[in-house]
Coordinates of C-alpha atoms and ligand atoms in Angstrom, one line a residue:
X6 CA 11.9 6.0 37.8
X7 CA 9.4 7.3 35.3
X8 CA 8.2 10.8 34.4
X9 CA 4.7 12.0 33.7
X10 CA 3.2 15.3 32.4
X11 CA 1.6 18.0 34.6
X12 CA -1.2 18.1 32.1
X13 CA -1.8 14.4 31.3
X14 CA -1.1 11.8 34.0
X15 CA -1.3 9.0 31.5
X16 CA 2.0 10.0 30.0
X17 CA 4.9 7.8 31.2
X18 CA 8.4 8.3 29.8
X19 CA 12.0 7.6 30.9
X20 CA 14.4 10.4 32.1
X21 CA 16.2 10.2 28.7
X22 CA 12.9 10.7 26.8
X23 CA 11.9 13.6 29.1
X24 CA 15.2 15.3 28.5
X25 CA 15.3 14.7 24.8
X26 CA 11.7 15.9 24.3
X27 CA 12.0 18.9 26.6
X28 CA 8.3 19.4 26.8
X29 CA 5.4 16.9 26.7
X30 CA 3.4 16.8 23.5
X31 CA 0.2 18.3 25.0
X32 CA 2.1 21.2 26.4
X33 CA 2.7 20.0 30.0
X34 CA 6.0 19.8 31.9
X35 CA 7.7 16.5 32.8
X36 CA 7.7 15.7 36.5
X37 CA 9.0 12.6 38.3
X38 CA 6.2 10.1 39.1
X39 CA 7.6 9.7 42.6
X40 CA 10.1 12.0 44.4
X41 CA 12.9 9.7 45.8
X42 CA 13.5 9.9 49.6
X43 CA 16.9 9.9 51.2
X44 CA 17.9 9.0 54.7
X45 CA 20.2 10.8 57.2
X46 CA 22.9 8.2 56.4
X47 CA 22.7 9.2 52.7
X48 CA 23.3 12.8 53.6
X49 CA 26.2 11.8 55.9
X50 CA 27.8 9.8 53.1
X51 CA 27.2 12.7 50.7
X52 CA 29.1 15.1 53.0
X53 CA 32.3 13.1 52.6
X54 CA 32.3 13.5 48.8
X55 CA 33.3 16.4 46.6
X56 CA 30.8 18.2 44.3
X57 CA 31.2 15.7 41.5
X58 CA 30.6 12.8 43.8
X59 CA 27.5 14.5 45.4
X60 CA 26.1 15.3 41.9
X61 CA 26.5 11.7 40.8
X62 CA 24.7 10.3 43.8
X63 CA 21.7 12.7 43.6
X64 CA 21.4 12.4 39.8
X65 CA 21.5 8.6 40.0
X66 CA 18.2 8.7 42.0
X67 CA 16.5 10.5 39.2
X68 CA 18.2 9.3 36.0
X69 CA 17.8 5.6 36.7
X70 CA 18.0 4.8 33.0
X71 CA 21.6 6.2 32.8
X72 CA 24.4 3.7 33.5
X73 CA 27.0 4.4 36.1
X74 CA 29.6 5.1 33.3
X75 CA 27.2 7.5 31.6
X76 CA 26.6 9.4 34.8
X77 CA 30.3 9.5 35.5
X78 CA 31.0 10.9 32.0
X79 CA 28.3 13.5 32.4
X80 CA 29.3 14.9 35.8
X81 CA 33.0 14.7 35.2
X82 CA 32.6 16.6 31.9
X83 CA 30.4 19.3 33.5
X84 CA 32.2 20.0 36.8
X85 CA 35.8 18.9 36.2
X86 CA 38.6 21.0 37.6
X87 CA 39.1 24.2 35.7
X88 CA 35.5 24.7 34.6
X89 CA 34.5 26.5 37.7
X90 CA 36.8 29.1 39.3
X91 CA 36.1 27.8 42.8
X92 CA 37.4 24.3 43.6
X93 CA 34.2 23.5 45.6
X94 CA 32.2 24.4 42.4
X95 CA 29.5 26.1 44.5
X96 CA 31.0 27.3 47.8
X97 CA 29.1 28.3 50.9
X98 CA 30.4 31.4 52.7
X99 CA 29.2 32.9 55.9
X100 CA 27.9 36.5 56.0
X101 CA 27.3 36.5 59.7
X102 CA 26.4 33.8 62.2
X103 CA 23.4 31.8 60.9
X104 CA 23.3 33.6 57.6
X105 CA 25.2 31.9 54.7
X106 CA 25.6 32.6 51.0
X107 CA 25.6 29.8 48.4
X108 CA 27.7 31.2 45.5
X109 CA 26.4 29.7 42.3
X110 CA 28.3 32.0 39.9
X111 CA 31.8 30.6 39.6
X112 CA 31.1 29.0 36.2
X113 CA 32.3 30.3 32.8
X114 CA 29.5 32.9 32.4
X115 CA 29.5 34.1 36.0
X116 CA 25.8 33.4 36.6
X117 CA 24.0 30.5 38.2
X118 CA 22.6 29.2 34.9
X119 CA 26.0 27.6 34.4
X120 CA 25.3 25.1 37.2
X121 CA 22.7 23.4 35.0
X122 CA 23.8 24.4 31.5
X123 CA 27.3 23.0 31.9
X124 CA 25.7 19.6 32.6
X125 CA 22.7 19.7 30.2
X126 CA 24.6 19.1 27.0
X127 CA 26.0 15.9 28.5
X128 CA 22.6 14.7 29.7
X129 CA 21.1 15.6 26.4
X130 CA 23.6 13.9 24.1
X131 CA 23.6 10.8 26.4
X132 CA 19.8 10.8 26.3
X133 CA 19.7 11.2 22.5
X134 CA 21.9 8.2 22.1
X135 CA 19.3 6.1 23.9
X136 CA 16.2 7.6 22.4
X137 CA 17.1 9.1 19.0
X138 CA 19.7 6.9 17.4
X139 CA 22.6 9.3 18.0
X140 CA 21.0 12.0 15.9
X141 CA 22.8 15.4 15.8
X142 CA 21.1 17.7 18.3
X143 CA 20.3 21.3 17.2
X144 CA 19.7 23.7 20.0
X145 CA 17.9 27.0 19.2
X146 CA 17.9 29.7 21.9
X147 CA 16.1 33.0 22.0
X148 CA 17.7 34.9 24.8
X149 CA 17.1 38.2 26.7
X150 CA 20.8 38.0 27.7
X151 CA 22.1 35.5 30.2
X152 CA 20.7 32.2 29.0
X153 CA 22.1 32.6 25.5
X154 CA 25.7 32.9 26.8
X155 CA 25.3 30.1 29.3
X156 CA 24.0 27.8 26.6
X157 CA 26.8 28.7 24.2
X158 CA 29.4 27.9 26.8
X159 CA 27.7 24.7 27.8
X160 CA 27.3 23.3 24.3
X161 CA 30.5 24.7 22.7
X162 CA 32.5 21.8 21.2
X163 CA 30.2 19.1 22.6
X164 CA 30.2 16.4 20.0
X165 CA 27.0 15.9 18.0
X166 CA 25.5 19.2 19.0
X167 CA 25.0 22.6 17.3
X168 CA 23.9 25.7 19.2
X169 CA 22.5 28.8 17.6
X170 CA 21.5 31.9 19.7
X171 CA 19.2 34.7 18.5
X172 CA 19.3 37.9 20.6
X173 CA 17.3 41.1 20.4
X174 CA 18.8 44.5 19.9
X175 CA 18.2 45.6 23.5
X176 CA 20.6 43.3 25.4
X177 CA 23.3 45.1 27.3
X178 CA 26.6 45.9 25.6
X179 CA 28.5 43.5 27.8
X180 CA 26.0 40.7 27.2
X181 CA 26.3 41.3 23.5
X182 CA 30.1 41.2 23.6
X183 CA 30.0 38.0 25.7
X184 CA 28.0 36.3 23.0
X185 CA 29.6 37.7 19.9
X186 CA 33.1 36.7 21.0
X187 CA 31.9 33.1 21.7
X188 CA 34.5 30.4 20.8
X189 CA 33.7 26.9 19.6
X190 CA 33.3 25.2 16.3
X191 CA 29.6 24.3 16.7
X192 CA 28.2 27.6 17.8
X193 CA 26.6 30.6 16.0
X194 CA 25.1 33.9 17.2
X195 CA 22.8 36.2 15.3
X196 CA 21.1 39.5 16.2
X197 CA 17.5 40.0 15.2
X198 CA 15.7 43.2 14.3
X199 CA 13.1 43.0 17.1
X200 CA 12.6 42.5 20.8
X201 CA 12.9 39.4 22.9
X202 CA 9.3 38.4 22.3
X203 CA 9.9 38.6 18.6
X204 CA 13.0 36.4 18.9
X205 CA 11.1 33.9 21.1
X206 CA 8.1 33.7 18.8
X207 CA 10.1 33.2 15.7
X208 CA 12.3 30.5 17.4
X209 CA 9.1 28.7 18.4
X210 CA 7.9 28.9 14.8
X211 CA 11.1 27.4 13.4
X212 CA 11.1 24.8 16.1
X213 CA 7.7 23.5 15.1
X214 CA 7.9 24.0 11.3
X215 CA 7.2 20.7 9.6
X216 CA 9.3 21.7 6.7
X217 CA 12.4 22.6 8.7
X218 CA 12.0 19.5 10.9
X219 CA 11.8 17.3 7.8
X220 CA 15.0 18.8 6.4
X221 CA 16.7 18.2 9.7
X222 CA 15.5 14.6 9.8
X223 CA 16.8 14.0 6.3
X224 CA 20.2 15.1 7.6
X225 CA 20.0 12.9 10.8
X226 CA 19.5 16.0 12.9
X227 CA 16.8 17.0 15.4
X228 CA 15.8 20.1 17.5
X229 CA 16.0 20.1 21.2
X230 CA 15.5 22.7 23.8
X231 CA 17.8 24.2 26.5
X232 CA 15.3 26.4 28.2
X233 CA 14.5 26.1 31.9
X234 CA 11.5 23.9 31.6
X235 CA 13.6 21.0 30.5
X236 CA 14.0 18.5 33.3
X237 CA 17.6 18.3 32.4
X238 CA 18.1 21.8 33.6
X239 CA 16.1 21.3 36.8
X240 CA 17.7 18.1 38.1
X241 CA 21.3 19.5 38.3
X242 CA 20.0 22.3 40.5
X243 CA 18.8 19.9 43.2
X244 CA 22.4 18.9 43.8
X245 CA 23.7 22.2 45.2
X246 CA 21.0 22.4 47.9
X247 CA 22.3 19.1 49.3
X248 CA 25.8 20.2 48.8
X249 CA 25.4 23.4 50.8
X250 CA 23.8 21.5 53.6
X251 CA 26.8 19.1 53.6
X252 CA 29.2 22.1 53.6
X253 CA 27.4 23.6 56.7
X254 CA 27.7 20.2 58.4
X255 CA 31.4 19.9 57.5
X256 CA 32.0 23.5 58.7
X257 CA 30.4 22.6 62.1
X258 CA 27.6 25.2 61.6
X259 CA 24.8 22.7 61.9
X260 CA 24.3 19.1 63.1
X261 CA 22.9 16.4 61.0
X262 CA 19.1 16.7 61.0
X263 CA 19.1 20.5 61.9
X264 CA 16.7 22.4 59.7
X265 CA 17.8 25.3 57.5
X266 CA 15.8 28.0 55.6
X267 CA 16.6 28.6 52.0
X268 CA 16.2 31.9 50.3
X269 CA 16.1 32.1 46.5
X270 CA 15.9 35.2 44.2
X271 CA 13.3 34.0 41.8
X272 CA 12.2 34.5 38.2
X273 CA 11.0 31.5 36.3
X274 CA 10.7 29.5 39.6
X275 CA 13.2 26.9 38.5
X276 CA 15.9 27.5 41.1
X277 CA 13.5 27.5 44.0
X278 CA 11.6 24.5 42.7
X279 CA 14.8 22.5 42.8
X280 CA 15.0 23.5 46.5
X281 CA 11.4 22.2 46.9
X282 CA 12.4 18.8 45.4
X283 CA 15.4 18.7 47.8
X284 CA 13.1 19.4 50.7
X285 CA 10.6 16.7 49.6
X286 CA 13.5 14.2 49.3
X287 CA 14.2 14.7 53.0
X288 CA 16.7 17.5 53.1
X289 CA 16.0 19.1 56.5
X290 CA 14.5 22.4 55.3
X291 CA 12.0 24.5 57.2
X292 CA 11.0 27.3 54.9
X293 CA 11.6 28.2 51.3
X294 CA 11.7 31.9 50.9
X295 CA 10.9 33.2 47.5
X296 CA 12.4 36.6 46.8
X297 CA 11.1 38.9 44.0
X298 CA 11.9 42.3 42.7
X299 CA 9.2 44.9 41.7
X300 CA 7.7 42.3 39.5
X301 CA 6.2 40.7 42.6
X302 CA 3.6 38.4 41.0
X303 CA 4.9 35.5 43.1
X304 CA 4.9 37.4 46.4
X305 CA 1.2 38.1 45.9
X306 CA 0.6 34.5 44.9
X307 CA 2.3 33.0 48.0
X308 CA 0.4 35.5 50.3
X309 CA -3.0 35.0 48.7
X310 CA -3.2 32.0 46.4
X311 CA -4.1 34.4 43.5
X312 CA -1.8 34.4 40.5
X313 CA -2.3 37.5 38.3
X314 CA 0.0 38.3 35.4
X315 CA -2.2 41.1 34.3
X316 CA -0.1 43.9 35.9
X317 CA 2.5 46.5 35.0
X318 CA 5.9 45.1 33.9
X319 CA 8.9 46.8 35.4
X320 CA 12.4 46.8 34.0
X321 CA 14.7 46.5 37.0
X322 CA 18.4 46.3 38.0
X323 CA 17.8 42.6 38.5
X324 CA 16.7 41.9 35.0
X325 CA 16.9 38.0 35.2
X326 CA 13.9 38.2 37.5
X327 CA 11.8 40.5 35.4
X328 CA 9.2 37.8 34.7
X329 CA 5.5 37.7 35.0
X330 CA 4.8 34.1 34.0
X331 CA 6.9 31.8 36.1
X332 CA 6.7 28.6 34.0
X333 CA 8.0 26.1 36.6
X334 CA 5.3 27.0 39.1
X335 CA 3.2 24.6 37.0
X336 CA 5.2 21.7 38.5
X337 CA 4.6 22.8 42.0
X338 CA 0.9 23.1 41.4
X339 CA 0.9 19.5 40.1
X340 CA 2.6 18.1 43.2
X341 CA 0.7 20.2 45.8
X342 CA -2.7 19.4 44.3
X343 CA -2.1 15.7 44.8
X344 CA -1.0 15.3 41.1
X345 CA -4.2 16.6 39.8
X346 CA -3.6 17.2 36.0
X347 CA -7.1 18.5 35.4
X348 CA -6.5 21.2 38.1
X349 CA -3.2 22.2 36.5
X350 CA -4.8 22.4 33.1
X351 CA -7.6 24.6 34.4
X352 CA -5.1 27.0 36.1
X353 CA -3.0 27.2 32.9
X354 CA -6.1 27.8 30.8
X355 CA -7.1 30.6 33.2
X356 CA -3.7 32.1 32.9
X357 CA -3.7 32.0 29.1
X358 CA -7.3 33.2 28.7
X359 CA -7.9 35.6 31.6
X360 CA -4.4 36.3 32.8
X361 CA -5.0 34.9 36.3
X362 CA -6.1 31.9 38.4
X363 CA -6.8 31.2 42.1
X364 CA -5.8 27.9 43.8
X365 CA -8.2 26.2 46.1
X366 CA -7.8 26.2 49.9
X367 CA -6.0 22.9 50.3
X368 CA -3.3 23.9 47.8
X369 CA -3.0 27.3 49.3
X370 CA -2.5 25.9 52.8
X371 CA 0.2 23.6 51.6
X372 CA 2.0 26.6 49.9
X373 CA 1.7 28.6 53.2
X374 CA 3.3 25.7 55.1
X375 CA 6.4 25.5 52.9
X376 CA 6.9 28.9 51.3
X377 CA 7.3 32.5 52.4
X378 CA 7.3 35.3 49.8
X379 CA 8.8 38.8 49.8
X380 CA 9.9 41.5 47.4
X381 CA 11.8 44.7 47.2
X382 CA 12.3 47.5 44.7
X383 CA 15.5 48.9 43.0
X384 CA 16.2 51.5 45.7
X385 CA 16.1 48.8 48.4
X386 CA 18.2 46.5 46.3
X387 CA 21.0 49.1 45.9
X388 CA 20.7 50.1 49.5
X389 CA 21.2 46.4 50.5
X390 CA 24.3 46.0 48.3
X391 CA 25.8 49.1 50.0
X392 CA 24.8 47.9 53.5
X393 CA 26.0 44.4 53.1
X394 CA 29.3 45.6 51.8
X395 CA 29.7 48.1 54.7
X396 CA 28.7 45.6 57.4
X397 CA 30.3 42.4 56.1
X398 CA 32.8 43.5 53.4
X399 CA 30.8 41.2 51.1
X400 CA 30.0 42.3 47.6
X401 CA 26.8 40.9 46.1
X402 CA 25.1 41.4 42.8
X403 CA 21.6 42.9 42.4
X404 CA 19.7 39.5 42.2
X405 CA 21.4 38.3 45.4
X406 CA 20.7 41.6 47.1
X407 CA 17.0 41.1 46.5
X408 CA 17.2 37.8 48.4
X409 CA 19.3 39.2 51.2
X410 CA 16.8 42.1 51.7
X411 CA 13.8 39.8 51.7
X412 CA 15.5 37.4 54.1
X413 CA 16.3 40.1 56.7
X414 CA 12.7 41.4 56.4
X415 CA 11.4 37.9 57.0
X416 CA 13.7 37.3 60.0
X417 CA 12.8 40.6 61.6
X418 CA 9.0 40.1 61.2
X419 CA 8.9 36.4 62.1
X420 CA 11.6 36.2 64.7
X421 CA 12.7 32.9 63.0
X422 CA 16.4 32.3 63.9
X423 CA 16.8 29.0 61.8
X424 CA 20.2 29.1 60.1
X425 CA 19.7 30.2 56.5
X426 CA 21.3 29.8 53.1
X427 CA 20.8 32.5 50.6
X428 CA 21.3 31.5 46.9
X429 CA 23.7 34.0 45.2
X430 CA 22.9 33.8 41.5
X431 CA 25.4 36.2 39.7
X432 CA 28.8 37.7 40.1
X433 CA 28.5 41.4 41.1
X434 CA 30.7 42.2 38.1
X435 CA 28.0 41.1 35.7
X436 CA 25.8 44.0 36.9
X437 CA 28.5 46.6 37.4
X438 CA 26.5 49.8 36.9
X439 CA 24.0 49.2 39.7
X440 CA 26.6 47.6 42.0
X441 CA 29.1 50.5 41.4
X442 CA 26.4 53.0 42.2
X443 CA 25.6 51.2 45.4
X444 CA 29.1 51.0 46.8
X445 CA 30.9 53.9 45.1
X446 CA 29.2 56.8 43.7
X447 CA 26.8 57.4 40.8
X448 CA 29.5 59.4 39.1
X449 CA 31.5 56.3 38.5
X450 CA 28.8 54.8 36.2
X451 CA 29.8 55.3 32.5
X452 CA 29.2 53.7 29.1
X453 CA 32.1 51.4 29.0
X454 CA 31.6 48.1 30.8
X455 CA 35.3 47.4 31.2
X456 CA 36.0 50.8 32.7
X457 CA 33.2 50.1 35.2
X458 CA 34.6 46.7 36.1
X459 CA 38.0 48.3 36.8
X460 CA 36.4 51.0 38.9
X461 CA 34.5 48.4 40.9
X462 CA 37.8 46.6 41.4
X463 CA 39.6 49.7 42.6
X464 CA 36.9 50.5 45.1
X465 CA 36.3 47.0 46.5
X466 CA 39.5 45.1 45.8
X467 CA 37.4 42.1 44.7
X468 CA 39.0 40.3 41.8
X469 CA 37.3 40.7 38.4
X470 CA 36.2 37.2 37.2
X471 CA 38.7 36.0 34.5
X472 CA 36.0 35.1 31.9
X473 CA 34.6 38.7 32.0
X474 CA 38.1 40.3 31.9
X475 CA 39.1 38.1 29.0
X476 CA 36.3 39.3 26.7
X477 CA 38.1 42.6 26.1
X478 CA 40.9 40.9 24.2
X479 CA 38.8 38.4 22.3
X480 CA 37.9 39.0 18.6
X481 CA 34.3 39.5 17.6
X482 CA 33.3 36.4 15.6
X483 CA 29.7 37.1 15.0
X484 CA 28.2 40.3 13.7
X485 CA 25.3 39.1 11.6
X486 CA 21.9 40.8 12.0
X487 CA 18.7 39.4 10.4
X488 CA 15.1 40.4 9.9
X489 CA 12.7 38.0 11.6
X490 CA 11.8 36.6 8.2
X491 CA 15.4 35.6 7.6
X492 CA 15.9 33.5 10.7
X493 CA 15.1 30.1 9.1
X494 CA 17.7 30.7 6.4
X495 CA 20.3 31.6 9.2
X496 CA 19.5 28.3 10.9
X497 CA 19.8 26.2 7.7
X498 CA 22.9 28.0 6.6
X499 CA 24.6 27.4 10.0
X500 CA 23.8 23.7 9.8
X501 CA 25.1 23.6 6.1
X502 CA 21.8 21.9 4.9
Ligands
PLP871 C1 17.8 33.1 35.8 C2 18.3 33.9 36.9 C3 17.5 34.0 38.1 C4 16.1 33.4 38.2 O1 16.1 32.0 38.3 P1 14.8 31.2 38.1 O2 15.3 29.8 38.1 O3 14.3 31.6 36.7 O4 13.8 31.5 39.1 C5 18.0 34.8 39.2 N1 19.2 35.4 39.1 C6 20.0 35.3 38.0 C7 21.3 36.0 38.0 C8 19.5 34.6 36.9 O5 20.3 34.5 35.8

């Protein structure tokens, strides 16, 4: 199996090269040259396995240049007992008949990014052994909050890697504490004087600086990227869509071959794109329902074929979906246009130069055949958390609530009664203020994140996730703050070069 680029079809690389490089040289994203297809028997066999076994079988279809031992090492390392608080890793629970929740937040940082970022370090180090003579991998991350922590947890103490996270001043107090108490001998965290865009721009500059790269090379080190356009972050996400289907089979809720709908709260379009790959591979899926918050650029796109980032940006209670440029959509455009790299290039140029593009009729019709889009604002999000809790005694976070609301709107309007799976992307305790307001009272919201978690626990009786509770007693290890101009020095100092 080889990979090509969305912007240049003459590119042909192995999975290991795609994962080590992160992004193709001309700026395109790596995509599989063919999407592997699976049979009913394959799904039946998958259903008899645990999560690690399922992951290994799916990954082996895409990472054909990895040996069986290497795949074993990767999936065992990522998903072994104790890493995730649920023994199923990603359990599927029923909200009501025909409506199921796929909980993707039982990992060490309590958000769905762990599903991929626990595996990526293993995929990356294994890939680098094949393609880069075992060079030491240096991961630089600019984060607006969740990705930084998930990358730190994923890479901590993984041999031959270093991870350094820069975060802007305006992350939440809990997110800051999560990062600054990070354990591990190969990690570092540093605040920057500036916002997320400043952090991101400076990290890109360091990443591409010839001088810094030379210095790294002289010390047998190289940069790589952990952001969500890396194929190594996408491929682990395909696994849990197969896994949830197998769980529904085993629970007797569907029969082999029955179709399901999948609903995903979406930001950068990575999670829902993984569901698209699963569908293309032959997982019986009718519709993929793309849920957005007030930043509803994707809802408009799915309804009209017009993508327009030139619009107001809203800061919402589901901040991980506050995105106007959904990078992974580029991969979908490539596949749906019949792998037309010129078409993808012209869309991306339009986006860069004019802030918008429109897809042609054939692509638009394909999108309509597979996707539904919907959105809701903060008021409806909080209302949904309260309603779901009252009706089903189920506590969900703000991102999940967006998906729940969009699903019920869709079901009401369309009359579609296909069983559905709603991806739940974060623990409600990660977003205590909004959740507390939704199920308790606005008076309970205060400055102290730990007090709010306690109050939420008192009201709902739901256990506080151990990794979040533990932060309170952990020492702060990192308190460095730098100007943007000092970031390169911070990197070199951390690496001791
Ligand atoms: C990152 C994230 C999302 C969005 O996922 P994408 O793959 O970027 O679409 C949704 N919810 C939470 C909690 C997240 O952290």
